[in-house]
XYZ file of C-alpha atoms in Angstrom:
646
model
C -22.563 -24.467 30.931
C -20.936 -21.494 29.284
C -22.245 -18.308 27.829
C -21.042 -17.465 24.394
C -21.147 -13.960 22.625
C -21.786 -13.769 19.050
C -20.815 -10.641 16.935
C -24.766 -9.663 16.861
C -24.822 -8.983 20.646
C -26.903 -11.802 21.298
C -25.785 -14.336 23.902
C -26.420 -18.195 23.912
C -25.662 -21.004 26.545
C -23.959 -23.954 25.633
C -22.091 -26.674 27.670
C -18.685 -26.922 28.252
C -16.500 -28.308 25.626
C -18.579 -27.461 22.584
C -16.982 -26.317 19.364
C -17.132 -23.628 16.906
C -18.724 -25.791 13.902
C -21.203 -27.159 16.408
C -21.896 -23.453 17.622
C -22.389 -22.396 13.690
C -24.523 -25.970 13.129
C -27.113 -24.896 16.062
C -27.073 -21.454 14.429
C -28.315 -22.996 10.750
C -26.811 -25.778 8.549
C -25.830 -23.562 5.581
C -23.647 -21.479 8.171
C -22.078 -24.720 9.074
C -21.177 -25.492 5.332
C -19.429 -22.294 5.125
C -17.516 -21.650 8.218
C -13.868 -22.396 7.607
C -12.267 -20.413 10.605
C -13.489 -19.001 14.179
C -11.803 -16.239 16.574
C -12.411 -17.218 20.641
C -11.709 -14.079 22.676
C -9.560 -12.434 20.293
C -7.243 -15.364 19.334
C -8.119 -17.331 16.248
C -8.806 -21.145 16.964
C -9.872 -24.405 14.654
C -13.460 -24.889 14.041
C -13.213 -28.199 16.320
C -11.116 -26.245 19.264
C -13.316 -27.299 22.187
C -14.394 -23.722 24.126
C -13.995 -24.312 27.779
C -15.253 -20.948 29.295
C -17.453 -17.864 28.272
C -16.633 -15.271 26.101
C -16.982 -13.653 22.861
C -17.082 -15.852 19.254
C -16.816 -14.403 15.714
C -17.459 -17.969 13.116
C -15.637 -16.591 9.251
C -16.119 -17.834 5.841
C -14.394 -17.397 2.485
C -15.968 -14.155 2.349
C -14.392 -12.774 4.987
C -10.878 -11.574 4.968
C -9.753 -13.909 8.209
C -11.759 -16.733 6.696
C -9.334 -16.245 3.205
C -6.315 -15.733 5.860
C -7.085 -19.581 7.159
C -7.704 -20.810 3.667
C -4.547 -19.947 2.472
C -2.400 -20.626 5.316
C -3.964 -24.145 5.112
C -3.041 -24.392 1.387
C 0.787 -23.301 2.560
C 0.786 -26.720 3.996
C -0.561 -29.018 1.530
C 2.199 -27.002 -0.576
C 4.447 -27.613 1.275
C 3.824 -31.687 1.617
C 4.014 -31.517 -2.129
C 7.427 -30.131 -2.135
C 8.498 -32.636 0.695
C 7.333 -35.757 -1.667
C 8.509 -33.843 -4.819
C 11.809 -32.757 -3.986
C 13.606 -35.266 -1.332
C 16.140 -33.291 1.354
C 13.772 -30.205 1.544
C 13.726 -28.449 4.503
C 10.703 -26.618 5.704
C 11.310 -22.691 7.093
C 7.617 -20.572 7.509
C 4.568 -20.597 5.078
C 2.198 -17.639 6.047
C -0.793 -16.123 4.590
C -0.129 -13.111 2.597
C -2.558 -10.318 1.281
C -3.399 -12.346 -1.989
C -2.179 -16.161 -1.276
C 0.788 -17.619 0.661
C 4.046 -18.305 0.283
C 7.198 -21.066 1.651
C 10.175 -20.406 2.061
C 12.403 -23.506 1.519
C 15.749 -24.619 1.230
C 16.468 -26.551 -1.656
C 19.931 -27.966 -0.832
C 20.085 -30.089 -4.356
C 17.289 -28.932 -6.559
C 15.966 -25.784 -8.081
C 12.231 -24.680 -8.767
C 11.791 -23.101 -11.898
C 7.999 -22.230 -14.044
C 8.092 -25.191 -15.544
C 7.726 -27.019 -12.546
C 4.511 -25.557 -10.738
C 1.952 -27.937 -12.613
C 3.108 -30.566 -11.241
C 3.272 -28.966 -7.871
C 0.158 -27.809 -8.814
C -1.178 -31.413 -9.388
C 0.544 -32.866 -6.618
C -1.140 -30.463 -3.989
C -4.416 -30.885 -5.661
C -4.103 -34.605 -5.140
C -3.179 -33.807 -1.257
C -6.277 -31.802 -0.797
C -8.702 -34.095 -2.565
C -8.430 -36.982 0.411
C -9.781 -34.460 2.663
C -7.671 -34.409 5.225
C -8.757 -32.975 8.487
C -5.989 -30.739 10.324
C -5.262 -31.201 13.312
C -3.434 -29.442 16.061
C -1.176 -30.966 19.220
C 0.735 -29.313 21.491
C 4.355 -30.782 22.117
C 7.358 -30.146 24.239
C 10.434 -28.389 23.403
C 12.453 -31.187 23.423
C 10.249 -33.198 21.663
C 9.685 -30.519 18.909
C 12.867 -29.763 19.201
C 14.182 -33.522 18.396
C 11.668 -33.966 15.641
C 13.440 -31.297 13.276
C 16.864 -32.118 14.474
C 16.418 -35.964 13.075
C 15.144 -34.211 9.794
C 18.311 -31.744 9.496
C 16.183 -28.627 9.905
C 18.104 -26.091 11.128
C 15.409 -23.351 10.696
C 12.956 -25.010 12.487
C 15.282 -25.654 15.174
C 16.407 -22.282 15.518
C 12.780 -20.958 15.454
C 11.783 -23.587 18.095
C 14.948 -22.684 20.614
C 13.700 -18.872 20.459
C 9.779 -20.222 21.748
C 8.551 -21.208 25.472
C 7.700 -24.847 26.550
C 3.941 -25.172 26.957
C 3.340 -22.597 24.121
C 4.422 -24.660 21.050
C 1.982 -26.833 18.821
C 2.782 -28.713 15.887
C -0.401 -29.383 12.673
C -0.801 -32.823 11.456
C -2.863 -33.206 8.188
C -2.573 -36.987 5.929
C 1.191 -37.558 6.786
C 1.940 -33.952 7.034
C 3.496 -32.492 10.463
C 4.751 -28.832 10.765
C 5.572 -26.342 13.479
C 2.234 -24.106 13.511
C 0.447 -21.696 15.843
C -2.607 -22.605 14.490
C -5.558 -21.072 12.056
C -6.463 -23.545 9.806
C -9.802 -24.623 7.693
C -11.550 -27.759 8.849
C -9.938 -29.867 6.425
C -7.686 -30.255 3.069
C -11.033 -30.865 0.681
C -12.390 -27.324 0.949
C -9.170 -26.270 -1.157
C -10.340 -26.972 -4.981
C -8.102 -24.723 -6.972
C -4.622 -24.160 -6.328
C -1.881 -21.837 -8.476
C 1.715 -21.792 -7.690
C 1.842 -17.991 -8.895
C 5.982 -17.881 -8.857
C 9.614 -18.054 -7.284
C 11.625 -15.897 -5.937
C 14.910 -15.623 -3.681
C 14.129 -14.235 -0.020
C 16.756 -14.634 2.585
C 16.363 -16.493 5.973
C 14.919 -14.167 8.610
C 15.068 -11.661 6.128
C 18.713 -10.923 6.793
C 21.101 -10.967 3.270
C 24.078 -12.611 5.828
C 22.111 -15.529 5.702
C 20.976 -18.829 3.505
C 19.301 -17.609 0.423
C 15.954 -19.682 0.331
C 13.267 -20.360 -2.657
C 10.236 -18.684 -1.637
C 7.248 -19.979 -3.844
C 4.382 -18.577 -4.240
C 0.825 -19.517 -4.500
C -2.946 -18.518 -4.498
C -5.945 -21.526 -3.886
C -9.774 -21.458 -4.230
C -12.896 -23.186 -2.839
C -13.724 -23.042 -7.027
C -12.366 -23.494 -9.973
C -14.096 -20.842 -11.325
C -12.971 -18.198 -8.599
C -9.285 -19.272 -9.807
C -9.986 -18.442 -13.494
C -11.445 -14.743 -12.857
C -8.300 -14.390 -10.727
C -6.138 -15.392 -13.112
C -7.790 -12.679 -15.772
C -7.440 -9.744 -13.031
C -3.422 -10.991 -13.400
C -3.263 -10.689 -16.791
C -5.250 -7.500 -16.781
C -2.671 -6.279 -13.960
C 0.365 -7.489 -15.950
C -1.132 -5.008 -18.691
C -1.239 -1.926 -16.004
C 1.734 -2.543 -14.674
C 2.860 0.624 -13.521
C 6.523 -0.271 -14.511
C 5.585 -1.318 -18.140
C 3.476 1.575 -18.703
C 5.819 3.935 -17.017
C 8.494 2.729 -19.660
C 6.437 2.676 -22.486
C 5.138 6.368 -21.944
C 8.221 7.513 -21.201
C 7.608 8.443 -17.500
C 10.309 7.420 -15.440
C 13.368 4.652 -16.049
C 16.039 3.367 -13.157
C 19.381 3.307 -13.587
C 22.044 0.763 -12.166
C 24.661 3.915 -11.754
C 22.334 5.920 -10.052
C 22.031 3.071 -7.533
C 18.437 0.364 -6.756
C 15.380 1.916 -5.504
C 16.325 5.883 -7.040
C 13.978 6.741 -9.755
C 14.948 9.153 -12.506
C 12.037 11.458 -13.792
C 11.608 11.656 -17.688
C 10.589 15.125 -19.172
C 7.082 13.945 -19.404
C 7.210 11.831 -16.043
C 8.549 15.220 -14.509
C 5.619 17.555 -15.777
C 3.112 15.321 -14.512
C 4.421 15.631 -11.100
C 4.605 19.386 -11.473
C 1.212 19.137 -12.440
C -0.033 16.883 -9.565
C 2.086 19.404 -6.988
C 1.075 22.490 -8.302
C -2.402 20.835 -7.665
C -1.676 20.220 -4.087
C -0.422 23.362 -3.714
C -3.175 25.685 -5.257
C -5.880 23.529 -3.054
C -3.231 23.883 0.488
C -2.953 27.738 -0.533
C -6.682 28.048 0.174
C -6.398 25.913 3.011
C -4.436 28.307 4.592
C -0.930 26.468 4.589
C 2.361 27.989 3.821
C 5.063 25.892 2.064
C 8.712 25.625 3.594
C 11.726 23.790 2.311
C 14.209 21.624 4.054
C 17.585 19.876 3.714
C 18.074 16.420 2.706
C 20.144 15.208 5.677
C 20.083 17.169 9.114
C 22.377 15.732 12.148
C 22.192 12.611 13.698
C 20.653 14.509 16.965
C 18.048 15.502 15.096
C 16.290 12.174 14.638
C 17.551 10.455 18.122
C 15.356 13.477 19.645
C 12.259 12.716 17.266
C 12.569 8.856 17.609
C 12.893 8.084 14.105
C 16.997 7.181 14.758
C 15.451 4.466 16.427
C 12.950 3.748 14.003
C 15.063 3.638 11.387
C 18.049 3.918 11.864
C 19.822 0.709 11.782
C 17.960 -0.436 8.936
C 18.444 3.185 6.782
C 21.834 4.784 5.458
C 24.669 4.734 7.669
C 25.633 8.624 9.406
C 27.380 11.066 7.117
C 30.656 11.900 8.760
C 31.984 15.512 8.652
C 35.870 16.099 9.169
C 35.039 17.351 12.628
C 35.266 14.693 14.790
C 32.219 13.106 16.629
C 29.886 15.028 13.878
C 27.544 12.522 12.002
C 24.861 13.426 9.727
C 21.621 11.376 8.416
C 20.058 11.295 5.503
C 16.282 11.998 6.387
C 14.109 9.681 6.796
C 10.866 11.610 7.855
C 10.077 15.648 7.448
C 8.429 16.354 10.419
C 11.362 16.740 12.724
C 12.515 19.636 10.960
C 9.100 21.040 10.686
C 9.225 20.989 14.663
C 12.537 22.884 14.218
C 10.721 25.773 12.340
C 7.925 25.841 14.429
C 10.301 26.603 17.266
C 12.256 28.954 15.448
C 9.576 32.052 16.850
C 7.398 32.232 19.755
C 3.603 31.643 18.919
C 0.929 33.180 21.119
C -2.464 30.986 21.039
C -4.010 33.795 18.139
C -0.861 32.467 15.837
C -2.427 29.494 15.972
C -3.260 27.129 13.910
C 0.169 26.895 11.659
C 0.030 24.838 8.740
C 3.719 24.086 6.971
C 3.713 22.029 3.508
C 6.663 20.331 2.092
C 6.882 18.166 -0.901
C 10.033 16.596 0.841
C 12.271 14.054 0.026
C 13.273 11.123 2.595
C 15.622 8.095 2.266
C 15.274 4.582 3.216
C 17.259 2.157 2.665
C 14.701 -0.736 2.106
C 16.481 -4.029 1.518
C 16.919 -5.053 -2.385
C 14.630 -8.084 -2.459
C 11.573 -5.425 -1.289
C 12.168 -2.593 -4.110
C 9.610 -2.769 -6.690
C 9.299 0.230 -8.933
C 8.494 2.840 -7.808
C 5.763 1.573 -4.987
C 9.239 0.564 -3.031
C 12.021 2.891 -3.146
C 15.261 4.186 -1.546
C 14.183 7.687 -1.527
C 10.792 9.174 -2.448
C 8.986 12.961 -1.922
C 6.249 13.282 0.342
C 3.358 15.713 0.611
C 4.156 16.438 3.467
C 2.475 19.002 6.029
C 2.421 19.572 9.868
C -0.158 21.578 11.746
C 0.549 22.706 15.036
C -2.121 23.272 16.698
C -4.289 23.981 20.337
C -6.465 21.348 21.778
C -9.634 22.935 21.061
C -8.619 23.328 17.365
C -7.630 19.618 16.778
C -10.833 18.088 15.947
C -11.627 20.962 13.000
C -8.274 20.634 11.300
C -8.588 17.165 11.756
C -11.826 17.162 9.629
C -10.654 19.868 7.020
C -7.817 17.022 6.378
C -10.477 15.032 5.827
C -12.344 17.532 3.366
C -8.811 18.363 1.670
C -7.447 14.445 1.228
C -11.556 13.739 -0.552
C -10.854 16.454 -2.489
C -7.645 15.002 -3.997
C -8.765 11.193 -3.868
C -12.462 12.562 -6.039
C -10.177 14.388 -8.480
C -8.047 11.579 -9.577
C -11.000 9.396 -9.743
C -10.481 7.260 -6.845
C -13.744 6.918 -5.424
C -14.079 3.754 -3.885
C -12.662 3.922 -0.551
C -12.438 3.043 3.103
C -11.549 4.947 6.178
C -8.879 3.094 8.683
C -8.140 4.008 12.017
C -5.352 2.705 12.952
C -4.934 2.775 16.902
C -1.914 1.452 18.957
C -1.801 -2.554 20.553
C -2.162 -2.410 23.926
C -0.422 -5.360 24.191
C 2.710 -4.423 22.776
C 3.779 -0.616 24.948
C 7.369 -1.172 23.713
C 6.576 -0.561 20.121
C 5.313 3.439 20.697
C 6.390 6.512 22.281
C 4.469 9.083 24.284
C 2.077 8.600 27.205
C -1.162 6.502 27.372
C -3.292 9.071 28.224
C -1.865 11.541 24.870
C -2.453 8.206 22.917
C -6.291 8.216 23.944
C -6.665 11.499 23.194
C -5.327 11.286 19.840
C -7.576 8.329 19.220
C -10.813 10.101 20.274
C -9.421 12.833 18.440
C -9.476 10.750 15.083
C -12.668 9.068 15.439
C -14.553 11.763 16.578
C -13.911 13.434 12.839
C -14.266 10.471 11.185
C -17.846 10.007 12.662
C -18.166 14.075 12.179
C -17.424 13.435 8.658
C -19.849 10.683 7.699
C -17.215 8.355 6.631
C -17.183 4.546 6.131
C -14.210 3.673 8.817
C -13.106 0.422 10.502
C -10.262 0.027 13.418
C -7.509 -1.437 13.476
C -5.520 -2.127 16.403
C -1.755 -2.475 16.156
C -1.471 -0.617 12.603
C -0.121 2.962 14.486
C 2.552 4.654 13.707
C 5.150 4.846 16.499
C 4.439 8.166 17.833
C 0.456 8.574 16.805
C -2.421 6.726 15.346
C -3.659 7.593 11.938
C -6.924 7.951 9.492
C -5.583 6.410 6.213
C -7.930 5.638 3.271
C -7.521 2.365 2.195
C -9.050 2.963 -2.121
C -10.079 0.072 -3.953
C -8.653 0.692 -7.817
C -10.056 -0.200 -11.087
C -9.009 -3.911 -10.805
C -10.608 -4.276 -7.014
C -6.886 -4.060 -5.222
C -7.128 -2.200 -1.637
C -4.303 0.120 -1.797
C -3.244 2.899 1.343
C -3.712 6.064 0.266
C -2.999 8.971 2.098
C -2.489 9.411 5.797
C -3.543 11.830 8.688
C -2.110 11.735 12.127
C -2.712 13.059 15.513
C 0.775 13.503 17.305
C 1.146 14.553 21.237
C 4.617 12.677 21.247
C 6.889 14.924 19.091
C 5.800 18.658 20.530
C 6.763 17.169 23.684
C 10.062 15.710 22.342
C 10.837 18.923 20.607
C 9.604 21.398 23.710
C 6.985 23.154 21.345
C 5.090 25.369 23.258
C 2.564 28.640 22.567
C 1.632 30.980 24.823
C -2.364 30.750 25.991
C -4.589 33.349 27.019
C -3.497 32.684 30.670
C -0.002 33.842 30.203
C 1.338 30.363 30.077
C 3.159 28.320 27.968
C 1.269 25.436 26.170
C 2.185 22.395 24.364
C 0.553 22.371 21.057
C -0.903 19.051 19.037
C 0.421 18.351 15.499
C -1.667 16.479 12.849
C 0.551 14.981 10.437
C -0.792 14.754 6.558
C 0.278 13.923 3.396
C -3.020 13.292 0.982
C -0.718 12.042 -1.877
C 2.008 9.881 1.079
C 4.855 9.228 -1.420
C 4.537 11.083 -4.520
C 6.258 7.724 -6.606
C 3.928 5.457 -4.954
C 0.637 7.291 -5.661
C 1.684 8.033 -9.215
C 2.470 4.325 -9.661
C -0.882 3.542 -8.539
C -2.774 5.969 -10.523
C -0.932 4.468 -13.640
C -2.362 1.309 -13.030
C -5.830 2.590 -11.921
C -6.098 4.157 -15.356
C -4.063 2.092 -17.364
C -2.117 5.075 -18.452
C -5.492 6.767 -19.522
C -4.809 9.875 -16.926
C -7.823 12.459 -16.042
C -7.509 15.099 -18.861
C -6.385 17.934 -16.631
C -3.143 15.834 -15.351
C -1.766 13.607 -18.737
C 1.342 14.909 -20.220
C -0.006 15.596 -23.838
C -3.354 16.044 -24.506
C -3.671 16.282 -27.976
C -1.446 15.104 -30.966
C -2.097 17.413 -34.173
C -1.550 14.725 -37.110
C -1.191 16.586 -40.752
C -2.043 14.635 -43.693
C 1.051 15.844 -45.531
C 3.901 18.080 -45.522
C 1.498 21.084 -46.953
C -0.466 20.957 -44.100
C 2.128 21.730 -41.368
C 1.969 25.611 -41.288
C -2.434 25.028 -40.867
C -0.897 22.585 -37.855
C 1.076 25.143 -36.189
C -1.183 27.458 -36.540
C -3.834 24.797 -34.631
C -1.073 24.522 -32.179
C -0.561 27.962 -31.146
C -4.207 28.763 -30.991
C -4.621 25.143 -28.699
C -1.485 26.718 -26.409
C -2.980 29.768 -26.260
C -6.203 28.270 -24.859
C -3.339 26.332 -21.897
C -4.229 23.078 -23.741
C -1.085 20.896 -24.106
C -0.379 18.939 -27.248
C 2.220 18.725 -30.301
C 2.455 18.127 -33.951
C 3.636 14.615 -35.142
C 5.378 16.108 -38.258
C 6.888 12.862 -39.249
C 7.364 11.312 -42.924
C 4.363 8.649 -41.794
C 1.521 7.672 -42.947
C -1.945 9.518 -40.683
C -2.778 5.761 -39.758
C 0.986 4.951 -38.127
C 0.761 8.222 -36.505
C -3.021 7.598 -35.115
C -1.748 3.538 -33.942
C 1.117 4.836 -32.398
C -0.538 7.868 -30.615
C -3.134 5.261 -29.653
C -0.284 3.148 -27.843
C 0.651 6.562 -26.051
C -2.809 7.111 -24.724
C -2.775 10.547 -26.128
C -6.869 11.604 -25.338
C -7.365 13.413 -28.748
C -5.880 13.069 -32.215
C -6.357 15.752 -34.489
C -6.519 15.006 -38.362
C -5.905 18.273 -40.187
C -5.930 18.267 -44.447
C -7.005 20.449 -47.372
C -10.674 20.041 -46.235
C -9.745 21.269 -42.373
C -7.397 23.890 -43.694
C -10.240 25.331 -45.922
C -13.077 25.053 -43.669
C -10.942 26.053 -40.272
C -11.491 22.845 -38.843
C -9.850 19.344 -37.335
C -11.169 15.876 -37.265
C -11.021 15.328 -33.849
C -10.134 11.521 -33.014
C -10.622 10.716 -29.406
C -8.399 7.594 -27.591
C -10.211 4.692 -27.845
C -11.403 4.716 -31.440
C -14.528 7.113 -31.151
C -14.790 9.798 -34.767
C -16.195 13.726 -33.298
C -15.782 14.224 -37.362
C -14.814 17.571 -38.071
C -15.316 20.716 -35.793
C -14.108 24.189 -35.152
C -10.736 24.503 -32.542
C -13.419 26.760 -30.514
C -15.733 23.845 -30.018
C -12.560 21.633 -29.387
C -11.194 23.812 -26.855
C -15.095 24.192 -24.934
C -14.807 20.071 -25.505
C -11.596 19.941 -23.315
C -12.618 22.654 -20.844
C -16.017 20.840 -19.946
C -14.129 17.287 -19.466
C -11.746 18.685 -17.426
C -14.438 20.806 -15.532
C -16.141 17.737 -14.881
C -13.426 15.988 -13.131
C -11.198 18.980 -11.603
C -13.424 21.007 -9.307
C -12.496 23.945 -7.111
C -11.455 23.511 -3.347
């Protein structure tokens, strides 16, 4: 007999050799229906994996996010033996789960896949799945594995099979289906009743551009039909928020080929709403008690060996900037914080100094590989919000939590209120990956969790998602259209004073090494814009958006009463402009609509007489006619109501 835990607590006795859908079955019949994956001592199995000893057992359905991780996995396959009995001479590379769906990479040595193609995929996998296969999982030998691909041609499964150890590799049979596969699959290829092929893209082998340029295709699957079709409207609501359409329509930001992949250029408007969202930042770190500090773009190539982030980065980033002295290289940075470090040590600090709180908005560089840029959520370089606080043990846990209080503050004001806390904590399994001791790396995880239970928040852990020198609090913020984006980061660092030699002097006399908390509530100042765009559409909070108001005359006579408007609005710090154009008021309103200006205001012979404006608002909605007095208290209270004091 063997003891199983379930994620309740409670513990139940089973013999030897029993399986995960039985365990679900003896737990209640509609559990069984739904359980699609299981996770035995921290490794995910199949639902028929026999369990052979005691330990712990989590059972997951759709719902849960490891449950939709085996679902569409699964699907990669049945995709994959559509494009096998499709396209003749494929060869096979890796088909993993991703965030929404699953891709394939395959080479395609005498076809192409273009849009037109993916119903029949489409139709072919569906036909796959309906014979409800069961998958099924068998270990092999090297040899054997390795002389299955080699009859087929398949070099990439070779060369992924020569880097694994005999005895650890398993091959997944489903219908007449075999791939190389660690495992993770639904029970069998009937659960899988929708499937999209979403699109195709180029991605090379491993990753690296020296090699075979592959087709990656992409696709999403269902347990319903009807799941697929409310997808499918959240794409075509997400195509309309793209952040790189709606950047381009209101004139935000544009890219330039020159210039060089990855390097956004700011637009007048595009570069007053950043102003706006820094001067923000900096109004609510001001009363925080932080003082701002400005930095180089490149420092030398010592610099960043000493920090770790040479190593981090390094190879993959911009090559050193050589100097006509010889030996002398240079970097582009990468991160801020070393040369915060480098100011901090620029003065001794007695223990009373402390805490010392230095904001940047900073720019790094990184040179992210082509195929990954995307607007301005992946770019080459990028500002961050960045700040350091240098701190003494007994201080950590109180700036930790007025991070907290500061990054809320900026997450409620933009309107992103739907959020979770993650702590992400180091793997244990893998040293290699960090720096710093053990023993500083429980600390700073206490350290983090402690405020997040001080603060009340909603938080989950995860283990492995660290940064290399510290774990983190980020908040992972649903937006309007349900996506979980990161946003925002706070980190507890013992690795870098130590790397650096910080030190302060205590009220023994000593020297002391102080803590830093790294923070940055916006992270990358292109990437949060881009997501605010498509959390609102374009429709900004009133205190941030570029133009606020659009003063429309009726006619050429009515321009001086719409200056006049204009200076009293600017007078009252509320931003907008006359649209003095030979147009007709309803162009002018359609056009202003498409701009997502908030207010239009309609001024004639009736306004000019009475000291009035029709106010329009976005969106259709008539205030009719009313004084610029009771305009102006109109904007102050909206913007009241979102912007609040720190």
């Amino acid at each position: 007999m063997i003891n199983i835990t379930l994620p309740d607590g409670s513990i139940k006795e089973f013999e030897s050799g029993i399986t995960p859908m039985e365990v679900a079955k003896s737990i209640s019949e509609g559990l069984a229906r739904n359980v699609i994956s299981a996770n035995f001592n921290g490794a995910v199995i199949e639902t028929v994996t026999p369990l052979q000893e005691d330990g712990s057992l989590v059972l997951y359905t759709w719902r849960d996010k490891e449950g939709k991780t085996a679902f569409w996995h699964s699907t990669s396959h049945i995709v994959a033996q559509a494009l096998e009995e499709l396209y003749p001479g494929v060869k096979l590379t890796i088909g993993p789960a991703i965030d929404n769906g699953f891709y394939y990479d395959v080479d395609l040595p005498n076809d192409t896949i273009s849009e037109k193609d993916f119903p029949k995929i489409e139709q072919k996998a569906l036909e796959i799945a309906r014979g409800k296969h069961n998958y099924k999982m068998r270990s092999v030998s090297k040899s054997e594995a390795l002389n299955f691909y080699k009859e087929q041609g398949n070099e990439y499964k070779v060369e992924l099979i020569e880097n694994l150890e005999d005895g650890t590799i398993t091959f997944c049979d489903h219908d007449t289906f075999t791939d190389l596969c660690r495992g993770g699959h639904i029970p069998n290829t009937g659960i899988v009743k929708a499937i999209k092929i979403l699109s195709v893209a180029g991605a090379y082998w491993r990753g690296d551009e020296h090699n075979t340029q592959l087709t990656r295709v992409y696709g999403i699957s269902f347990p319903k039909q009807k799941e697929l079709t409310e997808y499918l409207e959240l794409l075509e609501e997400a195509k309309k928020r793209d952040h790189r359409k709606l950047g381009k329509e209101l004139e935000l930001f544009t890219f330039s080929q020159k210039v060089g992949q990855g390097l956004p250029l700011w637009l007048p408007k595009g570069a007053a709403l950043r102003e706006r969202l820094e001067q923000f930042l900096k109004q609510a770190q001001k009363k925080a008690g932080y003082e701002m500090v400005v930095t180089p773009h490149i420092g030398q190539k010592e610099l960043y060996v000493t920090s770790g982030h040479y190593a981090k980065y390094g190879e993959d980033s911009f090559q050193p900037i050589k100097t006509p002295k010889e030996d002398e290289e240079f970097l582009l940075k990468p991160m801020n914080c070393p040369h915060h470090c480098e100011i901090y040590n620029s003065k001794p600090f007695s223990y009373r100094e402390l805490p010392k709180r230095y904001a940047e908005f900073g720019t790094v560089y990184r040179y992210e590989q082509s195929g990954e840029l995307h607007g301005l959520t992946r770019v080459r370089g990028f500002t961050q919000d960045d700040a350091h606080i240098f701190c003494t043990p007994d201080q950590v846990d109180q700036e930790f939590m007025n991070v907290i209080d500061l990054s809320l503050y900026v997450l409620g004001s933009l309107g992103f209120e739907d959020f979770t806390a993650q702590v992400s904590i180091r793997d244990p399994k893998t040293p290699d990956k960090y720096i710093g001791s053990v023993d500083n790396w429980e600390k700073a995880e206490n350290a983090i969790i402690n405020a997040a239970k001080e603060k009340g928040l909603d938080y989950v852990i995860e283990e492995g998602e660290a940064a290399f020198y510290g774990p983190k609090l980020d908040f992972m913020v649903k937006d309007a259209l349900g996506r979980n984006w990161q946003l925002g980061t706070i980190q507890v660092d013992y690795t870098l004073p130590e790397r650096f030699d910080l030190t302060y002097k205590g009220s023994d006399n000593e020297l002391h090494r102080p803590i830093m908390i790294h923070r940055a509530p916006f992270g990358s100042m292109e990437r949060f814009i881009a997501l605010l765009l498509e959390h609102t559409g374009g429709n900004f909070p009133l205190w941030l958006i570029p133009e606020q108001a659009i003063i429309l005359p009726v006619s050429e006579k009515h321009e001086k009463y719409a200056e006049k408007v204009l200076k009293s609005l600017e007078n009252n710090e509320i931003r907008a402009l006359i649209d003095s154009r030979n147009e007709t008021v309803g162009k002018k309103i359609r056009e202003a609509e498409m701009n997502k200006i908030p207010f239009m205001l309609i001024v004639g012979e009736d306004d000019e007489k009475a000291n009035t404006i029709s106010v329009r608002k976005h969106g259709g909605d008539d205030l009719g006619a009313i004084t610029i007095e009771k305009f102006t208290d109109l904007v102050t209270k909206e913007i009241n109501s979102t912007l609040k004091s720190f």
